[in-house]
Short mmCIF file of C-alpha atoms and ligand atoms in Angstrom, two decimals:
data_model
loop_
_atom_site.label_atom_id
_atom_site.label_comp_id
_atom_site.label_asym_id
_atom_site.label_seq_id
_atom_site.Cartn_x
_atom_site.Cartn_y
_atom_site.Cartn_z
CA UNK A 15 -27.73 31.13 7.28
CA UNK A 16 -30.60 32.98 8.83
CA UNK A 17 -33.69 34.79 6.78
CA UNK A 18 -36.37 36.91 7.98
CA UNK A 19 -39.49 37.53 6.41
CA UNK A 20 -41.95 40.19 7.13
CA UNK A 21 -45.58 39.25 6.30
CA UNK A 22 -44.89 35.72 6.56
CA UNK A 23 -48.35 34.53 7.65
CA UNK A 24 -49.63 33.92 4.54
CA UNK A 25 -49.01 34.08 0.46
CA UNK A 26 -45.99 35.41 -1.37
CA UNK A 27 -44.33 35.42 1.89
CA UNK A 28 -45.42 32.63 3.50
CA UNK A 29 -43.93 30.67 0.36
CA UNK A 30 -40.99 32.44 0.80
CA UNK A 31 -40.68 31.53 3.95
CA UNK A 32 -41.06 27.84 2.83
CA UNK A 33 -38.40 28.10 0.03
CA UNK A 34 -36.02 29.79 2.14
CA UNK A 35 -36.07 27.01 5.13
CA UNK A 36 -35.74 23.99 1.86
CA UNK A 37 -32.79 26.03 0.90
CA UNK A 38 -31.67 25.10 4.78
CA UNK A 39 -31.99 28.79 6.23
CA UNK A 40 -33.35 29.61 9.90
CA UNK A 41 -35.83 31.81 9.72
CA UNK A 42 -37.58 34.73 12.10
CA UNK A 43 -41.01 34.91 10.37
CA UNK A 44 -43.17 38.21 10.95
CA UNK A 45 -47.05 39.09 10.93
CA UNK A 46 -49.71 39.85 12.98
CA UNK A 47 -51.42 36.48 12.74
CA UNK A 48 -49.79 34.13 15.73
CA UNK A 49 -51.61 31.21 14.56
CA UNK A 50 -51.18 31.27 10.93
CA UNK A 51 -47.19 31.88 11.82
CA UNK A 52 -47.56 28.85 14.42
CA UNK A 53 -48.72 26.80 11.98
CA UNK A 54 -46.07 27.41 9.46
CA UNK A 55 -43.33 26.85 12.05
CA UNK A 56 -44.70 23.29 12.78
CA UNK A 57 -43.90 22.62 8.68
CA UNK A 58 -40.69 23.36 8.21
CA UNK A 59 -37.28 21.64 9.07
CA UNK A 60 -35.44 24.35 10.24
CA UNK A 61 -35.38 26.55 12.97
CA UNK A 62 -37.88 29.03 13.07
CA UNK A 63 -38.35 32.22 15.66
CA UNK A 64 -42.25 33.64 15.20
CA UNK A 65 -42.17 37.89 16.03
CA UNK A 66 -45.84 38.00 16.10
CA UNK A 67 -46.39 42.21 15.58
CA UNK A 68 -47.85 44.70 13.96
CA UNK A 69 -45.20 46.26 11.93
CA UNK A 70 -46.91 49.78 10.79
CA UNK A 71 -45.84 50.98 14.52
CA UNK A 72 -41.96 52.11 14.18
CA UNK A 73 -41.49 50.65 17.72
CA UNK A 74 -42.25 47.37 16.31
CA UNK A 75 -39.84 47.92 13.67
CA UNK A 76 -36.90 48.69 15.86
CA UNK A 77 -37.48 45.85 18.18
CA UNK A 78 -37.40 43.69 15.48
CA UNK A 79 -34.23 44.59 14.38
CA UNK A 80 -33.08 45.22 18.05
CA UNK A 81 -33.74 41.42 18.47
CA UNK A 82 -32.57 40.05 15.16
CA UNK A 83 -29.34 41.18 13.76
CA UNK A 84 -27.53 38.48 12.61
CA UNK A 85 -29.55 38.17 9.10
CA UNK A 86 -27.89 36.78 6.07
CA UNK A 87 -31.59 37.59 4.18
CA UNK A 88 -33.88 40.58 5.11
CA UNK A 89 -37.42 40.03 2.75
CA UNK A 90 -39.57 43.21 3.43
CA UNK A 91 -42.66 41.64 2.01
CA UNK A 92 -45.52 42.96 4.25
CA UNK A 93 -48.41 44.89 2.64
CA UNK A 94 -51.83 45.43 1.13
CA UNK A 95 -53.96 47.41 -0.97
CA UNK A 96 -56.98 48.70 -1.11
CA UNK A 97 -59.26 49.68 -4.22
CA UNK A 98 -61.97 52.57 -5.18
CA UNK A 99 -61.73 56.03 -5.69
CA UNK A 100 -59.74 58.39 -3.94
CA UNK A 101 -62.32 60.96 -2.99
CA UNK A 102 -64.51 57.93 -1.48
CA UNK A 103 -61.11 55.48 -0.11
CA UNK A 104 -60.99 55.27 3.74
CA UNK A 105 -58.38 57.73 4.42
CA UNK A 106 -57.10 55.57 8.24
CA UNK A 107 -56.82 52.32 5.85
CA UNK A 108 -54.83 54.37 3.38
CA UNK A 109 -52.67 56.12 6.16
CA UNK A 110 -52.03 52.21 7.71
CA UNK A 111 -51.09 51.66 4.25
CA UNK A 112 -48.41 53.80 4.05
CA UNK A 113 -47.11 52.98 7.40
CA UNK A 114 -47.36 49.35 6.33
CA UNK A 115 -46.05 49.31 2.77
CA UNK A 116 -43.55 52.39 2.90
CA UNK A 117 -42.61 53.96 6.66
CA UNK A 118 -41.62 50.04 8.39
CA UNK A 119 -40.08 48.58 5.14
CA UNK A 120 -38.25 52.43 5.11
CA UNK A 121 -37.26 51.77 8.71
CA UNK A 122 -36.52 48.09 8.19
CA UNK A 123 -34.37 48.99 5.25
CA UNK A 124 -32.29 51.37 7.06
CA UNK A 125 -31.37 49.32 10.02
CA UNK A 126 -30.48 46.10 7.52
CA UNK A 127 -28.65 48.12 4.99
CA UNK A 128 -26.33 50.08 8.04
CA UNK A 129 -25.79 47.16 9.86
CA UNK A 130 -24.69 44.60 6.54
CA UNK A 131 -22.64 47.44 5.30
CA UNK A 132 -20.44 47.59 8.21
CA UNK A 133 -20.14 43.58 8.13
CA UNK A 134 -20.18 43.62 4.42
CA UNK A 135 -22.16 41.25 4.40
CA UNK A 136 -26.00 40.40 3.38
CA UNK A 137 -28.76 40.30 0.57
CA UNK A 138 -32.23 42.58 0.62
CA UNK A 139 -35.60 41.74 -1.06
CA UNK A 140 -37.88 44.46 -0.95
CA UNK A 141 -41.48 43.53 -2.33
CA UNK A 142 -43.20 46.13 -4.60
CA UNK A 143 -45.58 45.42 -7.65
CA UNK A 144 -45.49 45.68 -11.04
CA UNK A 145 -48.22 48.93 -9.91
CA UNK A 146 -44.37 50.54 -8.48
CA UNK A 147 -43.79 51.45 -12.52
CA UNK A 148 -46.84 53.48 -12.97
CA UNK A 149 -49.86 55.38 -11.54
CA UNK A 150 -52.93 53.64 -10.97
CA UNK A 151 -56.46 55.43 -10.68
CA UNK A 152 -58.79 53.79 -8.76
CA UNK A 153 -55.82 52.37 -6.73
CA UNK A 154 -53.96 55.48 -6.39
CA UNK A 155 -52.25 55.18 -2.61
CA UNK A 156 -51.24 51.92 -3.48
CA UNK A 157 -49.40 51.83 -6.64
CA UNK A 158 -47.88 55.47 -5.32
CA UNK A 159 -46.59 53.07 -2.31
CA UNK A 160 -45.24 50.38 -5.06
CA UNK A 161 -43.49 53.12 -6.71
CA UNK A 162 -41.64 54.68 -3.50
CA UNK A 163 -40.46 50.84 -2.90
CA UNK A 164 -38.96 50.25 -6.89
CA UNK A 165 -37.36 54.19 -6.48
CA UNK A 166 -35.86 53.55 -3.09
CA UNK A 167 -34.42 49.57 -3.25
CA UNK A 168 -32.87 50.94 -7.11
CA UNK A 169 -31.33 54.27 -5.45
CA UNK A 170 -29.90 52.36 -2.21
CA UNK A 171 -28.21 49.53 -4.34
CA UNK A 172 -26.71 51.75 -6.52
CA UNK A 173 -25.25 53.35 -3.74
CA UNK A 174 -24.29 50.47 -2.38
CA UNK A 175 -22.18 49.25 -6.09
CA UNK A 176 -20.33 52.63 -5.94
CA UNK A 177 -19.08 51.93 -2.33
CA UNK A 178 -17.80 48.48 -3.56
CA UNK A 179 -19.80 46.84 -0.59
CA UNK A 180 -21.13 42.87 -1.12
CA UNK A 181 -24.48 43.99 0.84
CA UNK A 182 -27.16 44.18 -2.34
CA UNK A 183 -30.77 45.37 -2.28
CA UNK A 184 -33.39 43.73 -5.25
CA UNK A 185 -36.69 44.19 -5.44
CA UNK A 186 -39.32 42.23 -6.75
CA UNK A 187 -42.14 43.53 -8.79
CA UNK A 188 -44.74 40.85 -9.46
CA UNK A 189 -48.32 41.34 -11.20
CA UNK A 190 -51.51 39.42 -9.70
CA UNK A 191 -50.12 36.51 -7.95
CA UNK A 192 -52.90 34.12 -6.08
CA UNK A 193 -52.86 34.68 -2.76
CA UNK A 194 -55.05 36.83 -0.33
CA UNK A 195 -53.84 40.05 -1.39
CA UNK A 196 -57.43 40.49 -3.36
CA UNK A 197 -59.56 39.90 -0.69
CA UNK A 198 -58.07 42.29 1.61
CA UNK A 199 -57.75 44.87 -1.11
CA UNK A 200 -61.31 43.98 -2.24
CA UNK A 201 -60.25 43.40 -5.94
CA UNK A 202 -61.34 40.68 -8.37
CA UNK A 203 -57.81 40.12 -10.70
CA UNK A 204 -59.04 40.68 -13.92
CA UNK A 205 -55.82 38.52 -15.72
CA UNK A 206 -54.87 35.16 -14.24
CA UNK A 207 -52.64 35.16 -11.18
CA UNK A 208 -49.62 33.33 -11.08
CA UNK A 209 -49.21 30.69 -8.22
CA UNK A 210 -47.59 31.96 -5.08
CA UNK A 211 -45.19 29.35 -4.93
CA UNK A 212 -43.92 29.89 -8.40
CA UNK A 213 -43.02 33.47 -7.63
CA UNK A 214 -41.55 33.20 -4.09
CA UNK A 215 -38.67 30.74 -5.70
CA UNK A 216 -38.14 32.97 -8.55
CA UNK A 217 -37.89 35.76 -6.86
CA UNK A 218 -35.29 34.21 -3.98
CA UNK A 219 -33.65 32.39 -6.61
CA UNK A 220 -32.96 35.69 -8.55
CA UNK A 221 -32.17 37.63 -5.32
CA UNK A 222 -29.25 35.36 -4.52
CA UNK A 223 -28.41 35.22 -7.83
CA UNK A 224 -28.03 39.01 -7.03
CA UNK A 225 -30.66 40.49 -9.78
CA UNK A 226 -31.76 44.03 -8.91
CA UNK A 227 -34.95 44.08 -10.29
CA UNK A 228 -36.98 40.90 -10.48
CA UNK A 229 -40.10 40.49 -12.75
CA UNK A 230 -42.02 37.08 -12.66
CA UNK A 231 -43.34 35.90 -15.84
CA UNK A 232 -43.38 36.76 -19.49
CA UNK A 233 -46.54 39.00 -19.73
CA UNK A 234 -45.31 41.19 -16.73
CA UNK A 235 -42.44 41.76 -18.42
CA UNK A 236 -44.32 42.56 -21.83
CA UNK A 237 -46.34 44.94 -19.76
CA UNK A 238 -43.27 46.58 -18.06
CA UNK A 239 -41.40 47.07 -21.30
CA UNK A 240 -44.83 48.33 -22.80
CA UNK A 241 -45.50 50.74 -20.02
CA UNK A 242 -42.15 52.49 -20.61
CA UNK A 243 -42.38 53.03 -24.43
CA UNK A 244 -45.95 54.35 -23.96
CA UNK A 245 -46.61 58.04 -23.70
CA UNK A 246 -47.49 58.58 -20.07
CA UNK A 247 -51.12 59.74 -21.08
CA UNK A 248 -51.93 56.11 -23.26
CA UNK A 249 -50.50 54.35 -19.82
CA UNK A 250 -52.31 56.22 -17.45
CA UNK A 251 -56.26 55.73 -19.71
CA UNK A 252 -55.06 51.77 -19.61
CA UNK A 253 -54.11 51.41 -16.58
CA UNK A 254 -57.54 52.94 -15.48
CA UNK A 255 -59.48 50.58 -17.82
CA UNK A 256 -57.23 47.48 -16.37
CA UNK A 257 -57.92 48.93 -12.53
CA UNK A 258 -61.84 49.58 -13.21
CA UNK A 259 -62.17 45.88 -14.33
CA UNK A 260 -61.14 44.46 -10.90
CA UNK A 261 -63.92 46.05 -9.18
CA UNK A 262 -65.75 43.30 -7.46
N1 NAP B 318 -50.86 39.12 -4.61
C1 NAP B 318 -50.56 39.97 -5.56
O1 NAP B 318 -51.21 40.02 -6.63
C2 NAP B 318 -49.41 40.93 -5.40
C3 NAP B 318 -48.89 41.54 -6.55
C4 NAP B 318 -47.83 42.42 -6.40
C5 NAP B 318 -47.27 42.66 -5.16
N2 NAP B 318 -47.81 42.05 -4.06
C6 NAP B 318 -47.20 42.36 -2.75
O2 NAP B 318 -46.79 41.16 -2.15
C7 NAP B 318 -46.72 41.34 -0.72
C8 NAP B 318 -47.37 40.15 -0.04
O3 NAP B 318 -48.75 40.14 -0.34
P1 NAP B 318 -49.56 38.80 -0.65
O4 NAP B 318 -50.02 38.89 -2.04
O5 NAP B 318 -48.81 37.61 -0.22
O6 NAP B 318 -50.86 39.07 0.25
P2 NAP B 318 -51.38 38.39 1.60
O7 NAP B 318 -51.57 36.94 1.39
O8 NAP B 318 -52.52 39.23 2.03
O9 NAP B 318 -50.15 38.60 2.62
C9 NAP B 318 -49.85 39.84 3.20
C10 NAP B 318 -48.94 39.61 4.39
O10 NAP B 318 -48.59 40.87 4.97
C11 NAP B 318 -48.81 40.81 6.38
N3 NAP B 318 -49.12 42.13 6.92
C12 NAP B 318 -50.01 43.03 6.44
N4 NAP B 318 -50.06 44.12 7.24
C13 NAP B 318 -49.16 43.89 8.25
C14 NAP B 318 -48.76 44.62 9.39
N5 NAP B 318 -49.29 45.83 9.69
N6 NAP B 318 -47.83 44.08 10.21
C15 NAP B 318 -47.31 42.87 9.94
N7 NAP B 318 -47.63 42.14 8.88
C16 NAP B 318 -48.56 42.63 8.04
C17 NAP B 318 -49.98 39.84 6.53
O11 NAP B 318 -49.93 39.23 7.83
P3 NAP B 318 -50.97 39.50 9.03
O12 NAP B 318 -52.28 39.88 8.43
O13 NAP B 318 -50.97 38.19 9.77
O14 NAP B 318 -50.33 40.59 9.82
C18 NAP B 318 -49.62 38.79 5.48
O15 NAP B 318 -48.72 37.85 6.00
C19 NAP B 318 -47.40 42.68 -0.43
O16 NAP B 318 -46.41 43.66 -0.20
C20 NAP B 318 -48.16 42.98 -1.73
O17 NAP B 318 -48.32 44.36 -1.94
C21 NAP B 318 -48.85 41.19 -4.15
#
């Protein structure tokens, strides 16, 4: 059994990435970071193959999948955010964003879901965000990038359950979860994050379990079950108050 993870250096993924090789997979692990993805190869058991790259060039993308096609596990988990108000947001951050968090997890996606489909075989984990359900001022690029992730992984597994294939596509949308996602996005959390560890085993153990769309804890799920009964105005006003008290 052989998993790759994208974004593998550090938090949700990295854990993953730990998880994964206790479960007794081989692993290709992906990020820019050699050292960081050096250092995680040294701790774990099982085989490991580092692709050290930068992932928001499509080249990259291909090349990965060029390389690596025998994948029983495909975890698109690379990206980051970035906070503060559109009119004022750095528009090349934004545009790495998107090439980041939608265009090589798009690409990625496409390769994986051709390939496994013609062996009929293989499992997809595409990280979004609890910010994929909604629009979020003062965040806007970022929760629009969550949302293209939930819309896409939902559309391509249902495709995939009316062609009868055994190939399945979930997605995981967490809320804060401790890692260094704030820091880059330059965010303070304003609820408590859950531990990275807890929701990289939830999230694989639901995956293989083959749950479609994976929430971690109970107040995410309050939230996401809140957030649809709302009228879209009353979501939008809180989900500008919740956004404007991260701001560091
Ligand atoms: N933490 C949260 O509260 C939270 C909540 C919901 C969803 N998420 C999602 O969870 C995923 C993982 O984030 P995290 O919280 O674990 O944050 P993190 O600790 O900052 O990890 C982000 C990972 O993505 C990699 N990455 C970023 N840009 C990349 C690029 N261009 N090419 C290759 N790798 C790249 C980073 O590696 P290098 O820098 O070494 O390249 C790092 O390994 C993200 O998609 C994030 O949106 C996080």
């Amino acid at each position: 059994m052989k998993a790759l993870i994208t974004g593998a250096s550090s938090g949700i993924g990295r854990d993953m990435a730990r998880y994964c090789s206790n479960l007794g997979y081989d692993l290709v692990i992906v990020a820019r970071r050699r050292d960081l993805l050096e250092e995680l190869k040294n701790d774990l058991a099982t085989e490991v193959k580092i692709e050290c790259m930068d992932l928001s060039k499509q080249e990259n993308c291909e090349k990965l999948f060029a390389e690596n096609q025998d994948i029983d596990l495909l975890i698109n988990n690379a990206g980051f955010g970035d906070f503060g108000k559109f009119d004022e947001t750095d528009l090349e951050k934004e545009l790495a964003m998107i090439d980041t968090n939608i265009k090589s997890l798009h690409i990625l996606t496409k390769l994986y879901v051709r390939h496994m489909k013609n062996n009929n075989h293989g499992r997809m984990l595409n990280v979004a965000s609890i910010a994929g359900f909604m629009a979020g001022p003062l965040m806007a690029t970022y929760y629009a990038t969550k949302n293209y992730v939930v819309s896409l992984s939902k559309a391509i597994d249902k495709e995939l359950r009316k062609d009868g294939s055994k190939v399945s596509v979930s997605v995981l949308c967490p809320g804060p979860v401790n890692t260094n996602f704030d820091n880059v996005a330059n965010v303070k959390f304003s609820l408590k994050g859950l531990p990275s560890e807890t929701v990289a085993k939830y999230a694989i153990d639901k995956t293989l379990q083959g749950k479609k769309v994976i929430i971690p804890g109970f107040l995410m799920k309050l939230i996401y079950v809140g957030n649809k009964l709302a009228p879209a105005c009353l979501s939008l006003e809180i989900a500008y108050h919740s956004q404007k008290r991260k701001q560091t």
